[in-house]
Every structure is written in structure tokens, then in C-alpha cells.
Tab-separated table of C-alpha atoms and ligand atoms in Angstrom:
chain	number	residue	atom	x	y	z
A	723	UNK	CA	0.000	0.000	0.000
A	724	UNK	CA	1.292	3.477	-0.855
A	725	UNK	CA	1.733	5.777	2.140
A	726	UNK	CA	-0.683	8.732	2.203
A	727	UNK	CA	1.153	11.916	1.168
A	728	UNK	CA	1.318	14.513	3.948
A	729	UNK	CA	0.331	17.791	2.330
A	730	UNK	CA	-1.165	20.990	3.666
A	731	UNK	CA	-4.299	22.656	2.340
A	732	UNK	CA	-3.528	24.755	-0.728
A	733	UNK	CA	-3.945	28.412	0.161
A	734	UNK	CA	-3.218	30.498	-2.935
A	735	UNK	CA	-2.283	34.156	-2.562
A	736	UNK	CA	-4.639	36.767	-3.967
A	737	UNK	CA	-2.877	37.681	-7.205
A	738	UNK	CA	-3.879	40.468	-9.538
A	739	UNK	CA	-4.388	38.675	-12.831
A	740	UNK	CA	-3.539	40.940	-15.756
A	741	UNK	CA	-2.374	38.359	-18.233
A	742	UNK	CA	-4.177	36.735	-21.172
A	743	UNK	CA	-6.490	34.821	-18.819
A	744	UNK	CA	-7.613	33.633	-16.419
A	745	UNK	CA	-8.627	37.125	-15.385
A	746	UNK	CA	-9.480	38.452	-11.933
A	747	UNK	CA	-12.658	36.707	-10.805
A	748	UNK	CA	-15.481	38.791	-9.323
A	749	UNK	CA	-15.586	38.256	-5.509
A	750	UNK	CA	-19.322	37.539	-5.912
A	751	UNK	CA	-18.460	34.724	-8.321
A	752	UNK	CA	-16.005	33.121	-5.895
A	753	UNK	CA	-18.675	33.349	-3.190
A	754	UNK	CA	-21.301	31.821	-5.496
A	755	UNK	CA	-19.044	28.890	-6.246
A	756	UNK	CA	-18.666	28.090	-2.548
A	757	UNK	CA	-22.439	27.566	-2.082
A	758	UNK	CA	-23.744	24.069	-1.305
A	759	UNK	CA	-23.659	21.584	-4.144
A	760	UNK	CA	-27.075	20.329	-5.245
A	761	UNK	CA	-27.877	17.572	-7.708
A	762	UNK	CA	-27.574	18.577	-11.346
A	763	UNK	CA	-31.137	17.401	-11.997
A	764	UNK	CA	-32.503	19.124	-8.871
A	765	UNK	CA	-35.452	21.292	-9.992
A	766	UNK	CA	-33.874	24.351	-8.376
A	767	UNK	CA	-30.632	23.810	-10.262
A	768	UNK	CA	-32.502	23.227	-13.506
A	769	UNK	CA	-34.266	26.561	-12.973
A	770	UNK	CA	-30.881	28.248	-12.547
A	771	UNK	CA	-29.693	26.633	-15.778
A	772	UNK	CA	-32.612	28.204	-17.638
A	773	UNK	CA	-31.372	31.550	-16.343
A	774	UNK	CA	-27.797	30.763	-17.427
A	775	UNK	CA	-29.127	30.114	-20.899
A	776	UNK	CA	-30.994	33.408	-21.156
A	777	UNK	CA	-28.015	35.274	-19.667
A	778	UNK	CA	-25.760	33.665	-22.309
A	779	UNK	CA	-28.214	34.633	-25.035
A	780	UNK	CA	-27.987	38.213	-23.762
A	781	UNK	CA	-24.164	38.139	-23.639
A	782	UNK	CA	-23.998	36.771	-27.201
A	783	UNK	CA	-26.951	38.923	-28.352
A	784	UNK	CA	-28.723	35.940	-29.850
A	785	UNK	CA	-32.078	34.230	-29.765
A	786	UNK	CA	-30.472	30.901	-30.777
A	787	UNK	CA	-32.205	28.107	-28.823
A	788	UNK	CA	-28.989	26.095	-29.062
A	789	UNK	CA	-27.029	28.223	-26.611
A	790	UNK	CA	-25.234	26.329	-23.850
A	791	UNK	CA	-22.162	26.327	-21.631
A	792	UNK	CA	-19.968	23.307	-22.320
A	793	UNK	CA	-18.464	21.649	-19.253
A	794	UNK	CA	-14.972	22.186	-20.577
A	795	UNK	CA	-12.626	25.065	-21.490
A	796	UNK	CA	-12.575	27.241	-24.608
A	797	UNK	CA	-10.606	24.698	-26.629
A	798	UNK	CA	-13.538	22.307	-26.229
A	799	UNK	CA	-15.867	25.019	-27.536
A	800	UNK	CA	-13.630	25.298	-30.589
A	801	UNK	CA	-13.566	21.546	-31.022
A	802	UNK	CA	-17.341	21.305	-30.562
A	803	UNK	CA	-17.906	23.664	-33.501
A	804	UNK	CA	-15.670	21.651	-35.804
A	805	UNK	CA	-16.700	18.127	-34.765
A	806	UNK	CA	-20.403	18.890	-34.951
A	807	UNK	CA	-20.480	20.860	-38.166
A	808	UNK	CA	-17.574	19.778	-40.380
A	809	UNK	CA	-17.533	16.411	-42.149
A	810	UNK	CA	-14.611	14.615	-43.799
A	811	UNK	CA	-13.658	16.068	-47.170
A	812	UNK	CA	-15.424	19.408	-46.609
A	813	UNK	CA	-13.501	22.595	-47.272
A	814	UNK	CA	-13.021	25.124	-44.481
A	815	UNK	CA	-11.460	28.530	-45.026
A	816	UNK	CA	-9.362	29.111	-41.912
A	817	UNK	CA	-7.997	32.559	-41.136
A	818	UNK	CA	-4.695	32.377	-39.307
A	819	UNK	CA	-3.180	35.446	-37.666
A	820	UNK	CA	-1.957	33.911	-34.427
A	821	UNK	CA	-1.922	30.795	-32.259
A	822	UNK	CA	-5.659	30.144	-32.185
A	823	UNK	CA	-6.240	30.310	-35.946
A	824	UNK	CA	-3.561	27.642	-36.228
A	825	UNK	CA	-5.412	25.572	-33.598
A	826	UNK	CA	-8.537	25.822	-35.786
A	827	UNK	CA	-6.532	24.488	-38.741
A	828	UNK	CA	-5.417	21.516	-36.645
A	829	UNK	CA	-9.042	20.730	-35.766
A	830	UNK	CA	-10.003	20.766	-39.450
A	831	UNK	CA	-7.127	18.446	-40.418
A	832	UNK	CA	-7.914	15.966	-37.628
A	833	UNK	CA	-11.461	15.629	-38.975
A	834	UNK	CA	-10.234	14.688	-42.444
A	835	UNK	CA	-11.573	17.972	-43.799
A	836	UNK	CA	-9.634	20.360	-46.055
A	837	UNK	CA	-8.342	23.650	-44.652
A	838	UNK	CA	-7.764	26.568	-47.025
A	839	UNK	CA	-5.549	29.024	-45.176
A	840	UNK	CA	-5.810	32.787	-45.257
A	841	UNK	CA	-2.697	33.962	-43.423
A	842	UNK	CA	-2.135	37.439	-42.032
A	843	UNK	CA	1.050	38.532	-40.271
A	844	UNK	CA	1.045	38.211	-36.482
A	845	UNK	CA	-0.305	41.387	-34.909
A	846	UNK	CA	-2.609	42.180	-37.812
A	847	UNK	CA	-6.340	41.514	-38.067
A	848	UNK	CA	-7.757	39.069	-40.617
A	849	UNK	CA	-7.797	40.776	-44.029
A	850	UNK	CA	-11.377	40.752	-45.454
A	851	UNK	CA	-10.058	41.244	-49.026
A	852	UNK	CA	-7.882	38.145	-48.736
A	853	UNK	CA	-10.861	36.244	-47.304
A	854	UNK	CA	-13.061	37.357	-50.186
A	855	UNK	CA	-10.437	36.183	-52.701
A	856	UNK	CA	-10.269	32.797	-50.955
A	857	UNK	CA	-14.066	32.510	-50.978
A	858	UNK	CA	-14.154	33.314	-54.699
A	859	UNK	CA	-11.349	30.871	-55.473
A	860	UNK	CA	-13.069	28.108	-53.459
A	861	UNK	CA	-16.779	28.136	-54.332
A	862	UNK	CA	-17.072	24.653	-52.792
A	863	UNK	CA	-15.982	25.882	-49.320
A	864	UNK	CA	-18.646	25.215	-46.663
A	865	UNK	CA	-17.235	27.237	-43.725
A	866	UNK	CA	-15.293	30.355	-42.859
A	867	UNK	CA	-13.510	30.088	-39.488
A	868	UNK	CA	-11.702	32.915	-37.731
A	869	UNK	CA	-10.738	34.267	-34.324
A	870	UNK	CA	-12.525	37.486	-33.383
A	871	UNK	CA	-10.023	38.540	-30.697
A	872	UNK	CA	-6.609	36.890	-31.197
A	873	UNK	CA	-5.259	36.592	-27.658
A	874	UNK	CA	-1.765	35.683	-28.827
A	875	UNK	CA	-1.255	39.106	-30.453
A	876	UNK	CA	-4.007	41.460	-29.246
A	877	UNK	CA	-5.569	41.932	-32.709
A	878	UNK	CA	-9.311	42.440	-33.224
A	879	UNK	CA	-10.783	41.260	-36.527
A	880	UNK	CA	-13.904	42.657	-38.172
A	881	UNK	CA	-16.330	39.847	-37.378
A	882	UNK	CA	-19.328	41.672	-38.832
A	883	UNK	CA	-17.717	42.052	-42.275
A	884	UNK	CA	-16.250	38.534	-42.245
A	885	UNK	CA	-19.589	36.903	-41.365
A	886	UNK	CA	-21.336	38.918	-44.088
A	887	UNK	CA	-18.736	37.682	-46.595
A	888	UNK	CA	-19.268	34.096	-45.454
A	889	UNK	CA	-23.022	34.422	-45.930
A	890	UNK	CA	-22.649	36.020	-49.373
A	891	UNK	CA	-20.573	33.032	-50.495
A	892	UNK	CA	-22.825	30.353	-48.995
A	893	UNK	CA	-20.527	29.493	-46.081
A	894	UNK	CA	-21.343	29.059	-42.413
A	895	UNK	CA	-19.187	31.177	-40.104
A	896	UNK	CA	-17.352	29.663	-37.118
A	897	UNK	CA	-16.196	32.400	-34.766
A	898	UNK	CA	-13.825	32.179	-31.797
A	899	UNK	CA	-15.103	34.680	-29.228
A	900	UNK	CA	-13.059	33.347	-26.302
A	901	UNK	CA	-11.447	36.702	-25.548
A	902	UNK	CA	-14.032	38.962	-27.179
A	903	UNK	CA	-17.247	38.005	-25.337
A	904	UNK	CA	-18.097	40.732	-22.829
A	905	UNK	CA	-15.046	42.850	-23.724
A	906	UNK	CA	-15.790	44.195	-27.206
A	907	UNK	CA	-18.871	44.495	-29.384
A	908	UNK	CA	-20.230	41.130	-30.526
A	909	UNK	CA	-23.735	40.776	-31.965
A	910	UNK	CA	-24.294	37.183	-32.965
A	911	UNK	CA	-27.736	37.487	-34.591
A	912	UNK	CA	-27.286	40.916	-36.169
A	913	UNK	CA	-23.924	39.932	-37.682
A	914	UNK	CA	-25.130	36.503	-38.831
A	915	UNK	CA	-22.624	34.447	-36.832
A	916	UNK	CA	-23.438	30.730	-37.261
A	917	UNK	CA	-21.303	29.006	-34.642
A	918	UNK	CA	-19.601	30.849	-31.810
A	919	UNK	CA	-17.803	29.763	-28.664
A	920	UNK	CA	-16.147	31.512	-25.755
A	921	UNK	CA	-14.459	30.834	-22.433
A	922	UNK	CA	-15.520	31.608	-18.875
A	923	UNK	CA	-12.092	32.876	-17.786
A	924	UNK	CA	-11.589	36.013	-19.889
A	925	UNK	CA	-13.944	38.999	-20.026
A	926	UNK	CA	-16.681	37.137	-18.141
A	927	UNK	CA	-14.348	37.034	-15.106
A	928	UNK	CA	-15.639	33.657	-14.067
A	929	UNK	CA	-13.530	30.722	-12.921
A	930	UNK	CA	-11.912	28.813	-15.817
A	931	UNK	CA	-13.334	25.605	-17.240
A	932	UNK	CA	-16.591	26.410	-19.028
A	933	UNK	CA	-17.198	27.266	-22.657
A	934	UNK	CA	-20.298	29.178	-23.751
A	935	UNK	CA	-21.398	28.011	-27.207
A	936	UNK	CA	-24.174	29.018	-29.593
A	937	UNK	CA	-25.325	27.621	-32.951
A	938	UNK	CA	-27.629	29.476	-35.365
A	939	UNK	CA	-30.618	27.651	-36.888
A	940	UNK	CA	-28.540	27.244	-40.099
A	941	UNK	CA	-25.757	25.590	-38.112
A	942	UNK	CA	-28.281	23.309	-36.407
A	943	UNK	CA	-29.651	22.348	-39.856
A	944	UNK	CA	-26.121	21.476	-40.989
A	945	UNK	CA	-25.628	19.372	-37.859
A	946	UNK	CA	-28.907	17.557	-38.402
A	947	UNK	CA	-28.127	16.890	-42.071
A	948	UNK	CA	-24.811	15.152	-41.315
A	949	UNK	CA	-24.021	12.051	-43.352
A	950	UNK	CA	-21.740	10.668	-40.607
A	951	UNK	CA	-22.174	10.597	-36.811
A	952	UNK	CA	-20.465	13.350	-34.800
A	953	UNK	CA	-17.061	11.772	-34.099
A	954	UNK	CA	-17.029	12.829	-30.413
A	955	UNK	CA	-19.558	11.461	-27.955
A	956	UNK	CA	-18.978	14.095	-25.266
A	957	UNK	CA	-19.170	17.082	-27.602
A	958	UNK	CA	-22.076	15.852	-29.744
A	959	UNK	CA	-24.526	18.740	-29.386
A	960	UNK	CA	-27.521	16.607	-30.342
A	961	UNK	CA	-26.870	14.628	-27.139
A	962	UNK	CA	-25.891	17.657	-25.020
A	963	UNK	CA	-29.223	19.287	-25.897
A	964	UNK	CA	-31.048	16.485	-24.089
A	965	UNK	CA	-29.840	18.261	-20.957
A	966	UNK	CA	-29.777	21.889	-22.112
A	967	UNK	CA	-32.663	21.869	-24.548
A	968	UNK	CA	-35.327	22.889	-22.052
A	969	UNK	CA	-38.403	20.848	-21.222
A	970	UNK	CA	-37.582	17.566	-19.541
A	971	UNK	CA	-33.871	17.399	-18.850
A	972	UNK	CA	-32.180	14.047	-18.938
A	973	UNK	CA	-28.743	12.895	-17.890
A	974	UNK	CA	-25.911	13.416	-20.378
A	975	UNK	CA	-22.941	13.968	-18.054
A	976	UNK	CA	-22.729	15.273	-14.501
A	977	UNK	CA	-22.772	19.034	-14.861
A	978	UNK	CA	-20.057	20.932	-12.931
A	979	UNK	CA	-22.685	22.292	-10.574
A	980	UNK	CA	-20.617	24.794	-8.590
A	981	UNK	CA	-18.782	26.087	-11.663
A	982	UNK	CA	-22.202	26.791	-13.180
A	983	UNK	CA	-23.194	28.763	-10.050
A	984	UNK	CA	-20.083	30.814	-10.800
A	985	UNK	CA	-21.022	31.339	-14.437
A	986	UNK	CA	-24.567	32.289	-13.463
A	987	UNK	CA	-23.184	34.948	-11.118
A	988	UNK	CA	-20.615	36.314	-13.583
A	989	UNK	CA	-23.241	36.621	-16.314
A	990	UNK	CA	-25.556	38.279	-13.798
A	991	UNK	CA	-22.813	40.822	-13.081
A	992	UNK	CA	-22.436	41.481	-16.821
A	993	UNK	CA	-26.185	41.872	-17.309
A	994	UNK	CA	-26.322	44.175	-14.275
A	995	UNK	CA	-23.656	46.446	-15.723
A	996	UNK	CA	-25.075	46.175	-19.256
A	997	UNK	CA	-23.131	44.881	-22.249
A	998	UNK	CA	-22.552	48.253	-23.859
A	999	UNK	CA	-21.358	49.738	-20.569
A	1000	UNK	CA	-18.953	46.805	-20.159
A	1001	UNK	CA	-17.567	47.305	-23.687
A	1002	UNK	CA	-17.089	51.007	-22.941
A	1003	UNK	CA	-15.359	50.309	-19.612
A	1004	UNK	CA	-12.862	48.025	-21.336
A	1005	UNK	CA	-12.173	50.776	-23.882
A	1006	UNK	CA	-11.809	53.463	-21.198
A	1007	UNK	CA	-9.388	51.390	-19.112
A	1008	UNK	CA	-7.390	50.490	-22.216
A	1009	UNK	CA	-6.913	54.163	-23.099
A	1010	UNK	CA	-5.595	54.989	-19.632
A	1011	UNK	CA	-3.271	51.985	-19.735
A	1012	UNK	CA	-2.133	52.832	-23.271
A	1013	UNK	CA	-1.147	56.382	-22.258
A	1014	UNK	CA	0.815	55.056	-19.293
A	1015	UNK	CA	2.570	52.333	-21.285
A	1016	UNK	CA	3.551	54.819	-23.977
A	1017	UNK	CA	4.942	57.168	-21.294
A	1018	UNK	CA	7.129	54.269	-20.187
A	1019	UNK	CA	8.384	54.009	-23.768
A	1020	UNK	CA	6.630	50.719	-24.540
A	1021	UNK	CA	5.507	50.068	-28.114
A	1022	UNK	CA	2.315	48.217	-29.050
A	1023	UNK	CA	2.444	45.151	-31.291
A	1024	UNK	CA	-0.903	45.989	-32.951
A	1025	UNK	CA	-1.819	49.229	-34.778
A	1026	UNK	CA	-4.338	51.408	-32.917
A	1027	UNK	CA	-7.210	50.636	-35.343
A	1028	UNK	CA	-7.194	46.888	-34.599
A	1029	UNK	CA	-6.089	46.931	-30.973
A	1030	UNK	CA	-8.045	44.894	-28.448
A	1031	UNK	CA	-8.781	46.908	-25.310
A	1032	UNK	CA	-8.722	43.746	-23.213
A	1033	UNK	CA	-5.370	42.402	-24.458
A	1034	UNK	CA	-2.519	44.848	-24.737
A	1035	UNK	CA	0.553	43.325	-26.365
A	1036	UNK	CA	3.710	45.458	-26.081
A	1037	UNK	CA	7.261	44.710	-27.153
A	1038	UNK	CA	9.711	43.993	-24.316
A	1039	UNK	CA	12.326	46.772	-24.344
A	1040	UNK	CA	15.866	45.871	-25.333
A	1041	UNK	CA	18.049	44.784	-22.410
A	1042	UNK	CA	15.130	43.679	-20.211
A	1043	UNK	CA	15.097	40.039	-19.112
A	1044	UNK	CA	11.535	38.846	-19.806
A	1045	UNK	CA	11.312	36.069	-17.207
A	1046	UNK	CA	13.130	38.054	-14.496
A	1047	UNK	CA	10.903	41.102	-14.972
A	1048	UNK	CA	7.685	39.099	-14.850
A	1049	UNK	CA	8.946	37.219	-11.820
A	1050	UNK	CA	9.576	40.514	-10.031
A	1051	UNK	CA	6.037	41.682	-10.854
A	1052	UNK	CA	4.704	38.479	-9.345
A	1053	UNK	CA	6.918	38.459	-6.238
A	1054	UNK	CA	6.929	42.180	-5.424
A	1055	UNK	CA	3.458	43.230	-6.625
A	1056	UNK	CA	1.471	39.966	-6.740
A	1057	UNK	CA	0.817	40.954	-10.328
A	1058	UNK	CA	0.649	38.525	-13.226
A	1059	UNK	CA	1.083	39.706	-16.795
A	1060	UNK	CA	1.499	37.351	-19.739
A	1061	UNK	CA	4.604	36.536	-21.720
A	1062	UNK	CA	4.544	36.248	-25.504
A	1063	UNK	CA	3.112	33.203	-27.229
A	1064	UNK	CA	4.239	31.531	-30.465
A	1065	UNK	CA	6.065	33.999	-32.741
A	1066	UNK	CA	6.000	36.608	-29.939
A	1067	UNK	CA	7.519	34.357	-27.226
A	1068	UNK	CA	10.289	36.274	-25.465
A	1069	UNK	CA	9.528	39.389	-27.544
A	1070	UNK	CA	6.283	40.757	-26.099
A	1071	UNK	CA	4.279	41.059	-22.923
A	1072	UNK	CA	0.532	40.632	-22.945
A	1073	UNK	CA	-1.323	42.788	-20.460
A	1074	UNK	CA	-4.929	41.800	-19.925
A	1075	UNK	CA	-7.726	44.142	-18.926
A	1076	UNK	CA	-10.502	41.621	-18.822
A	1077	UNK	CA	-13.880	41.752	-17.116
A	1078	UNK	CA	-13.580	42.558	-13.413
A	1079	UNK	CA	-9.859	43.128	-14.015
A	1080	UNK	CA	-10.550	46.172	-16.215
A	1081	UNK	CA	-10.487	48.598	-13.278
A	1082	UNK	CA	-8.673	51.840	-12.541
A	1083	UNK	CA	-6.767	50.432	-9.565
A	1084	UNK	CA	-5.446	47.562	-11.679
A	1085	UNK	CA	-4.268	49.941	-14.390
A	1086	UNK	CA	-2.531	52.144	-11.794
A	1087	UNK	CA	-0.852	49.197	-10.086
A	1088	UNK	CA	0.320	47.729	-13.372
A	1089	UNK	CA	1.881	51.007	-14.518
A	1090	UNK	CA	3.586	51.579	-11.169
A	1091	UNK	CA	4.934	48.024	-11.082
A	1092	UNK	CA	6.171	48.137	-14.673
A	1093	UNK	CA	7.877	51.464	-14.055
A	1094	UNK	CA	9.811	49.954	-11.177
A	1095	UNK	CA	10.936	46.828	-13.062
A	1096	UNK	CA	11.911	48.801	-16.166
A	1097	UNK	CA	14.209	51.184	-14.215
B	810	LIG	N1	-9.217	30.766	-28.383
B	810	LIG	C1	-8.657	31.887	-27.905
B	810	LIG	C2	-8.723	33.145	-28.707
B	810	LIG	C3	-8.032	31.863	-26.662
B	810	LIG	O1	-7.478	32.973	-26.171
B	810	LIG	C4	-7.994	30.664	-25.925
B	810	LIG	C5	-7.314	30.604	-24.609
B	810	LIG	O2	-6.549	31.446	-24.253
B	810	LIG	C6	-8.594	29.524	-26.463
B	810	LIG	C7	-9.193	29.611	-27.700
B	810	LIG	C8	-8.590	28.237	-25.720
B	810	LIG	O3	-9.293	28.361	-24.533
B	810	LIG	P1	-8.942	27.437	-23.249
B	810	LIG	O4	-7.534	27.775	-22.860
B	810	LIG	O5	-9.980	27.846	-22.249
B	810	LIG	O6	-9.069	26.033	-23.686
């Protein structure tokens, strides 16, 4: 018999999370998560789930009945879009301007489908002209997939224009809104988004581990017209809807009950503030941060026109040791900012202003702390 390990309770410090996510969690959300666990088919819990659904519909600005929170992180939301909608041999136009566009490509390849890549340099938004050329050159394409807010670079793409292009060319749009939901304008129905997913840990300021997902009626039709079964049991939305679809709920998997209390509370906070007010707050905090970063001599990776307010990527100044500087921020200020990812690893810092983290005191602390480590 193995001896029982002797370990103490894990008591994490209260960090200020200003990286690419997870973001600072609302105190009300942490409190909600600590409430007593009930059964996931308990009528009271089921009633709360109905509220989660309507709160998600508000956050996405959609009336889509197929709007759920997957019991898994944002990557599962991405995978759910591809495994449910894309069949082997189908062509998918994939826009790649950072890490997550490349992850979309990998999903397409694993399904035996055919990716057609539209590449843009890191730090730039997806180019609608290049997308239009790809759509014209590939009239047999069935999908256009892109990342709305590319967290690896801080670039915001024009989702409204891209979804309109997809529609004009008979494609369904698959949109990654992991970092955009709650932080910048996103109007799923008005813009004609067909499949969209997000993550709980960014601008929703919830605990990590859940992925809001919504399919338009056209996407649901595509799912229902599949020639082959969805190749993932867990992510098959026709099965998941037995639980989320309203009416009589039946067991699919054991829902992460307390995490869903947390999501309910974070979405309630967003609805209480109002979506447009939340978008504006992110913008306001970004402008204050931007002025301070520029005073410190830091240069942004992304041009002002396509800059995400909630993810500020700046080049690390010459002569500064990336890991040492970030370690000092953590040790001396309890402050986490993100390092670079992919092509920007070791070259840029990513400063998040997401959800509850997009506050004046966070901006002030971050600027003060950076000033001291850059001296
Ligand atoms: N897409 C984007 C744009 C992201 O920023 C992330 C995570 O950072 C993901 C997808 C994957 O989400 P998760 O890490 O929750 O699986």
C-alpha cells in the first residue's frame, strides 16, 4: 500500500491577474461557487440553468435556442464547432493570424476535412479582401472560421464584415469569441454568426473551465443533415441538448454544478452592468493603460485601429530580461502579466484588462509596477 502523502491545504495568494487569462474573478463569483452543491437534476438547479441560458443569449446577443455552456474550457468550444459541423472532405477557409487560428486548422485536419488558409502577419487583423479572394477561389468551401479577438497578439478582426462575406458566399461562419465576449462588441444574430464559442475565464471574469457556445438555426440544420455521426460522444450537441434543450432534462454527463453557479453569477454581473457599458469600460481602461505604457516608452504590437482593449501586447524593451521582470512583478506586486506566445515568445508582454480586471486600480498598479521593473 502506498503511504498517504502529507500535504497541507492549498492556500493560494490573492494575485492580480492581468495576463491573457484567467482574469481576476469577481468576488461575488467566488462566493457563489462556494455555495452548497445540489444535484444537477434538482429542480432548483434546472431553474438556474434556464437563467444561465438566457443570460448567455444576452451576452452573445442571440435568440439561438442552441445556446449552452460546455463543461470544458474554450478549446472544447472550438472543437465542438468543428466536430459537430464539419464532415470529412469538406472545405473550411481558416484565417490564421496567431496561435488560435492555427489551432482551428489543426481541428479541421484531424477531422479529415480540407483547410484553405488565409494567413495574415502576427499582430494584424484578418484581411477581409484576402478572405473574399479565398471565398471566390473556393466556391465549394462550406465554412469560414476565424478568431474574433486573437489573444496571442491582441488583434481584433472585423467579425461583422467577415460573417457577411461568409453568408454572401454560402458558407457558415465559425467564430472564436473566447477573448471577445463581454469585452468588445459582438452581436451574434445581427452579424449573422453561425457558430460561436467563448471561455468563462476572460472577459466574463468567471472561474476557468466552461465554454459558452451558440449555434444558429442554419448551423443546427447542418448538424442535423450530417451524413456521418459526430465523431465525439462528449461534444455531440444533439446529445448535449437532451440536458440543455429545455423541457424535460435528462442525464448526459454530470454538470459541474458549482462552476455553473459561478457562471450564473458572472453573467448576472455582466447583465447588471449592461453589455454596452462593459464594452465602454474596457475601452476606457485600455486608453488609460495605453497612455501610461507609452509614457514608459513601450511600443504596441498591434496598430491602434485593430487593438483589443482587453489584451494589450507590447514589445519587451531591449536589455530587459523577460522572465526576471515578470517574476519581479509576481513576487513584489502579486501581479501577473502574460509573456509572448508563439512567434511573440520572449519578444512581447501581454497585459490583460478583462472583465472585473478592467479597473482603474489595476491599471494604476500595473503602470507603477512596470515602471519599477523597467528602471
Ligand atoms: N481561443 C482563444 C482566442 C483563446 O485565447 C484561448 C485561450 O486562451 C482559447 C481559444 C482556448 O481556450 P482554453 O484555454 O480555455 O481552452
